mmCIF file of C-alpha atoms in Angstrom:
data_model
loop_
_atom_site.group_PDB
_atom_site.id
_atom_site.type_symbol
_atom_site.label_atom_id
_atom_site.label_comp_id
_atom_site.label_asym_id
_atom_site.label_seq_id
_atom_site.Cartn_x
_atom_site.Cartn_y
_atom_site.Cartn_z
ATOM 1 C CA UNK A 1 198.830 211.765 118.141
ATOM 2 C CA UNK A 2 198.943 211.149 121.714
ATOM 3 C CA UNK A 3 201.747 210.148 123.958
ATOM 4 C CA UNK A 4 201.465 206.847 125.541
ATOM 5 C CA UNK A 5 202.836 207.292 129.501
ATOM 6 C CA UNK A 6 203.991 204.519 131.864
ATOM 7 C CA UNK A 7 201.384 204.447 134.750
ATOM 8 C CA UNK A 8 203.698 206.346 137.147
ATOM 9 C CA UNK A 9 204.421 209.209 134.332
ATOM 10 C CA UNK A 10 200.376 209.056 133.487
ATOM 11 C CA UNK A 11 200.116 210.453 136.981
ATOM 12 C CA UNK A 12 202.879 212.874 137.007
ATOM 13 C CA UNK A 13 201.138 213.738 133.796
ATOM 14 C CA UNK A 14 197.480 214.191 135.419
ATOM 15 C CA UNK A 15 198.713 215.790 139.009
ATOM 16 C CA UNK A 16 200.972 218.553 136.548
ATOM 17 C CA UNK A 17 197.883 219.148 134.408
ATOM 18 C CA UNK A 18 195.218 219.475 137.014
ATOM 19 C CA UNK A 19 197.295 221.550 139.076
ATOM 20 C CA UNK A 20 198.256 223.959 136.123
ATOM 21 C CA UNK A 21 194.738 224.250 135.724
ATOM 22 C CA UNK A 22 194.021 224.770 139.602
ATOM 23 C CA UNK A 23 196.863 227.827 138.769
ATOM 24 C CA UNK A 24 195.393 229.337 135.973
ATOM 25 C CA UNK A 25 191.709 228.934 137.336
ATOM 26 C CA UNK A 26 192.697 231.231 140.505
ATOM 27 C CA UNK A 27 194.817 233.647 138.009
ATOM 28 C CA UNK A 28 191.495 233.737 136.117
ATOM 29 C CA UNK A 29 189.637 234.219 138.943
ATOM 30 C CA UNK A 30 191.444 237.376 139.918
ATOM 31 C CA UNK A 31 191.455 238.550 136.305
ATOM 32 C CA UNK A 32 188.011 239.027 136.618
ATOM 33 C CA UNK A 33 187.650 240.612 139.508
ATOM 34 C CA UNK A 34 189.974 243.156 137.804
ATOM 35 C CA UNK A 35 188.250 243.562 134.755
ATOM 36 C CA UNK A 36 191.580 242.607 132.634
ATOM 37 C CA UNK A 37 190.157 241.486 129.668
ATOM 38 C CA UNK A 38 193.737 240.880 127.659
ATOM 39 C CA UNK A 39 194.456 238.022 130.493
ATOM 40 C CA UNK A 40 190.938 237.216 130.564
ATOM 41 C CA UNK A 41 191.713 235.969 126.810
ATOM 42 C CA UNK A 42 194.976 234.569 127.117
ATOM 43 C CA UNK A 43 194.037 232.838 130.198
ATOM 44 C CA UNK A 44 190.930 231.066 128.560
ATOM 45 C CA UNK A 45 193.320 229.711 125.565
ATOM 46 C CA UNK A 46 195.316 228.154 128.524
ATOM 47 C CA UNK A 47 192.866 226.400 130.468
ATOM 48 C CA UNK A 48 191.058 225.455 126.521
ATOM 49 C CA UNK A 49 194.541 223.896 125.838
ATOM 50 C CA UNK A 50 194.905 221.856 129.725
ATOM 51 C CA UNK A 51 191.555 221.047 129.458
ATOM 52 C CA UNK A 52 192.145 219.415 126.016
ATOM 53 C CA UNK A 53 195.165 217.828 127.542
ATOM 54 C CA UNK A 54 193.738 216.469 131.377
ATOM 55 C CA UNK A 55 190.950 214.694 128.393
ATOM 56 C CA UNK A 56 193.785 212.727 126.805
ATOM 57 C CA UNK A 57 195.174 212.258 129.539
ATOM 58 C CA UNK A 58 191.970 210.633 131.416
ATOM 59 C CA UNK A 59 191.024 208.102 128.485
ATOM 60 C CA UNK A 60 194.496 206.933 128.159
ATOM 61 C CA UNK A 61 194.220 206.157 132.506
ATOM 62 C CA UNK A 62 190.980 204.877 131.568
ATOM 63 C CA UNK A 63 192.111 202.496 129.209
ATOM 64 C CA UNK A 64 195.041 201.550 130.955
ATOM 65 C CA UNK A 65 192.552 200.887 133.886
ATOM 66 C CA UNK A 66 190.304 198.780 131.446
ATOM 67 C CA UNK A 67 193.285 196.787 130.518
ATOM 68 C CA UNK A 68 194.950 196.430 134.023
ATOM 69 C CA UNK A 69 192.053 195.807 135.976
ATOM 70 C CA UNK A 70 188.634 194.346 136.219
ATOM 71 C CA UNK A 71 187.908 195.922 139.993
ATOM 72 C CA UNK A 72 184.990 198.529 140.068
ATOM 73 C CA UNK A 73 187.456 199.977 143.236
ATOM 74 C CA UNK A 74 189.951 202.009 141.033
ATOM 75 C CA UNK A 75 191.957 203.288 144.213
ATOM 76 C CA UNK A 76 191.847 199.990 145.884
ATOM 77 C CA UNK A 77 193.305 198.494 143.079
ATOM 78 C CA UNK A 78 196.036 201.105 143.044
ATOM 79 C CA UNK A 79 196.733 200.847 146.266
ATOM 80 C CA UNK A 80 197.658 196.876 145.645
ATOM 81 C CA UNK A 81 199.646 197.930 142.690
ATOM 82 C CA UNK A 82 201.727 200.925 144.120
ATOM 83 C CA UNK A 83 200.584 203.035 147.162
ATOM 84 C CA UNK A 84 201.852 206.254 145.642
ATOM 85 C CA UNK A 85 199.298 205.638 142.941
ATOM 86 C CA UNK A 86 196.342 205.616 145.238
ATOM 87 C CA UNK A 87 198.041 208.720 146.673
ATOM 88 C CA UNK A 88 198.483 210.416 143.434
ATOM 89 C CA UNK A 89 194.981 209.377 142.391
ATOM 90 C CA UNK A 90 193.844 211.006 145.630
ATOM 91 C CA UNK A 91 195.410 214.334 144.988
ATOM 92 C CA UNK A 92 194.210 214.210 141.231
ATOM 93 C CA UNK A 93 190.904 213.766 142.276
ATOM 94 C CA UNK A 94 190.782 216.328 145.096
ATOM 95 C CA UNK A 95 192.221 218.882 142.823
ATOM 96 C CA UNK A 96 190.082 218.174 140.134
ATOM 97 C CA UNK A 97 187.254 218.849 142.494
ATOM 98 C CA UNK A 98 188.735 222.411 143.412
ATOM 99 C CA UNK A 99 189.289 222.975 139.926
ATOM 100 C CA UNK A 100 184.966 221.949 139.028
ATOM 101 C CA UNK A 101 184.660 224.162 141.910
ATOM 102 C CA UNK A 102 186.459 227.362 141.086
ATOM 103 C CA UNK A 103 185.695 227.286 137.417
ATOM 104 C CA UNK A 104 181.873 227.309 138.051
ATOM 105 C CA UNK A 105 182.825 230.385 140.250
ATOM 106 C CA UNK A 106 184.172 232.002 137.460
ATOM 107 C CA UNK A 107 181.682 231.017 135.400
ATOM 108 C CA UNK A 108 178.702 232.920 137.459
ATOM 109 C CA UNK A 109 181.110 235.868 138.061
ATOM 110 C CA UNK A 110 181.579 236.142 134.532
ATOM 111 C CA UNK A 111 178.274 235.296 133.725
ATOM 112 C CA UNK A 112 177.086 237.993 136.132
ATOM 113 C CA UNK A 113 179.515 240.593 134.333
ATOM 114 C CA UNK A 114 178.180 239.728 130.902
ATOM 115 C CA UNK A 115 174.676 240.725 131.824
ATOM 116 C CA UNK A 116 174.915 243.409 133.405
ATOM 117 C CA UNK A 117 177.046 244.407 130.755
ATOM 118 C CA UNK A 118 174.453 243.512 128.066
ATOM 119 C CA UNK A 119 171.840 245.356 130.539
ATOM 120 C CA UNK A 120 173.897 248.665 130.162
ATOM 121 C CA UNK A 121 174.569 248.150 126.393
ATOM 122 C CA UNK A 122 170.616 247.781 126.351
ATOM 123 C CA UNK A 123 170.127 250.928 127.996
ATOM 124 C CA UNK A 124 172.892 252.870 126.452
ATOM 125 C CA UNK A 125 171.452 251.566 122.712
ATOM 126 C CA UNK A 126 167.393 251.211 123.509
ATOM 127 C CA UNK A 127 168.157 247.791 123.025
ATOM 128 C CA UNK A 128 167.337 244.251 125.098
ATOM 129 C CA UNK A 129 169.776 241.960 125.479
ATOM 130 C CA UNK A 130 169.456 238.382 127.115
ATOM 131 C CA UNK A 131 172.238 236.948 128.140
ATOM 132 C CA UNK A 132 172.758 232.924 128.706
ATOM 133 C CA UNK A 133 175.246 230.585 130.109
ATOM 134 C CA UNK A 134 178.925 232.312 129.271
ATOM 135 C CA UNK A 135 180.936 229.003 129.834
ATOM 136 C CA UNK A 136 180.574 225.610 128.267
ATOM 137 C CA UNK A 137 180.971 222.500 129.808
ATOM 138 C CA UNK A 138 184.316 222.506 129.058
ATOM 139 C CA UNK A 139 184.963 225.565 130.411
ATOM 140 C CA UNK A 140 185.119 227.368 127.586
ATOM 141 C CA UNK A 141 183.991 231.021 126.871
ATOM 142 C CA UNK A 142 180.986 230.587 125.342
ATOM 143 C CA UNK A 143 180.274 234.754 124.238
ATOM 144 C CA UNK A 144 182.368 237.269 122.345
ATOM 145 C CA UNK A 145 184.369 239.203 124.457
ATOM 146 C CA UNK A 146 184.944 242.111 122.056
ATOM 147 C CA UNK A 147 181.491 242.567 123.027
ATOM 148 C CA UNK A 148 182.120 242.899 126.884
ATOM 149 C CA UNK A 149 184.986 245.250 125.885
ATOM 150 C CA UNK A 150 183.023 247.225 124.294
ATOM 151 C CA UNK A 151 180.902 247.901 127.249
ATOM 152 C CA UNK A 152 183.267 248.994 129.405
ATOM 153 C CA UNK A 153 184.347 251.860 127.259
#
């Protein structure tokens, strides 16, 4: 069951979420760089569980906008309803921006790791392996990554 917000604690709700994500993209980010599998994992539940939650949270402003508002101008109409709702809407959208932009870095980092991980694993065995896309489109890890563990023994 979801939580119905007032408009102002809808985006309180968003700007928390999106930024928490922004957060644990960057810690991602750096996990990878390090190799740190363990956070690798824990941080992937995380951004699983705020992407799940910025979702909710963008059909209930979406049908709050479908109820409030005919105008195809979303942040015009804000801005006649409350100027720190344009505002927030601003910063939601800029950060969700970063946060498309970070997790597709992470994404072809990772994705780079994974194959040449399944390159070495092909050597070491005699064995080919092809790797594909590693994220989804929600972000999501899309391989096994006892497998990349594995590897790096």
């Amino acid at each position: 069951m979801t939580t119905q917000f007032s408009p102002s604690e809808l985006f309180e709700q968003l700007t928390q979420s999106s930024e928490q994500l922004l957060d644990t993209l960057k810690a991602e980010y750096q996990a990878l760089k390090a190799d740190n599998i363990e956070i690798i994992q824990s941080l992937s539940l995380q951004k699983e569980q705020l992407v799940n939650q910025l979702n909710q949270l963008e059909a209930q402003r979406q049908q709050w906008q479908n109820t409030e508002s005919n105008a195809h101008d979303f942040s015009h109409f804000l801005e006649t309803l409350n100027p720190s709702f344009a505002d927030s809407w601003e910063h939601i959208r800029y950060t969700t921006r970063l946060n498309q932009q970070i997790n597709q870095t992470n994404g072809m980092l990772l994705n780079r790791k994974h194959h040449l991980a399944q390159e070495l694993l092909g050597i070491l065995t005699g064995n080919d392996h092809s790797s594909g896309e590693s994220y989804t489109a929600q972000g999501n890890n899309q391989y096994n990554l006892t497998s990349y563990r594995e590897t790096q023994a």
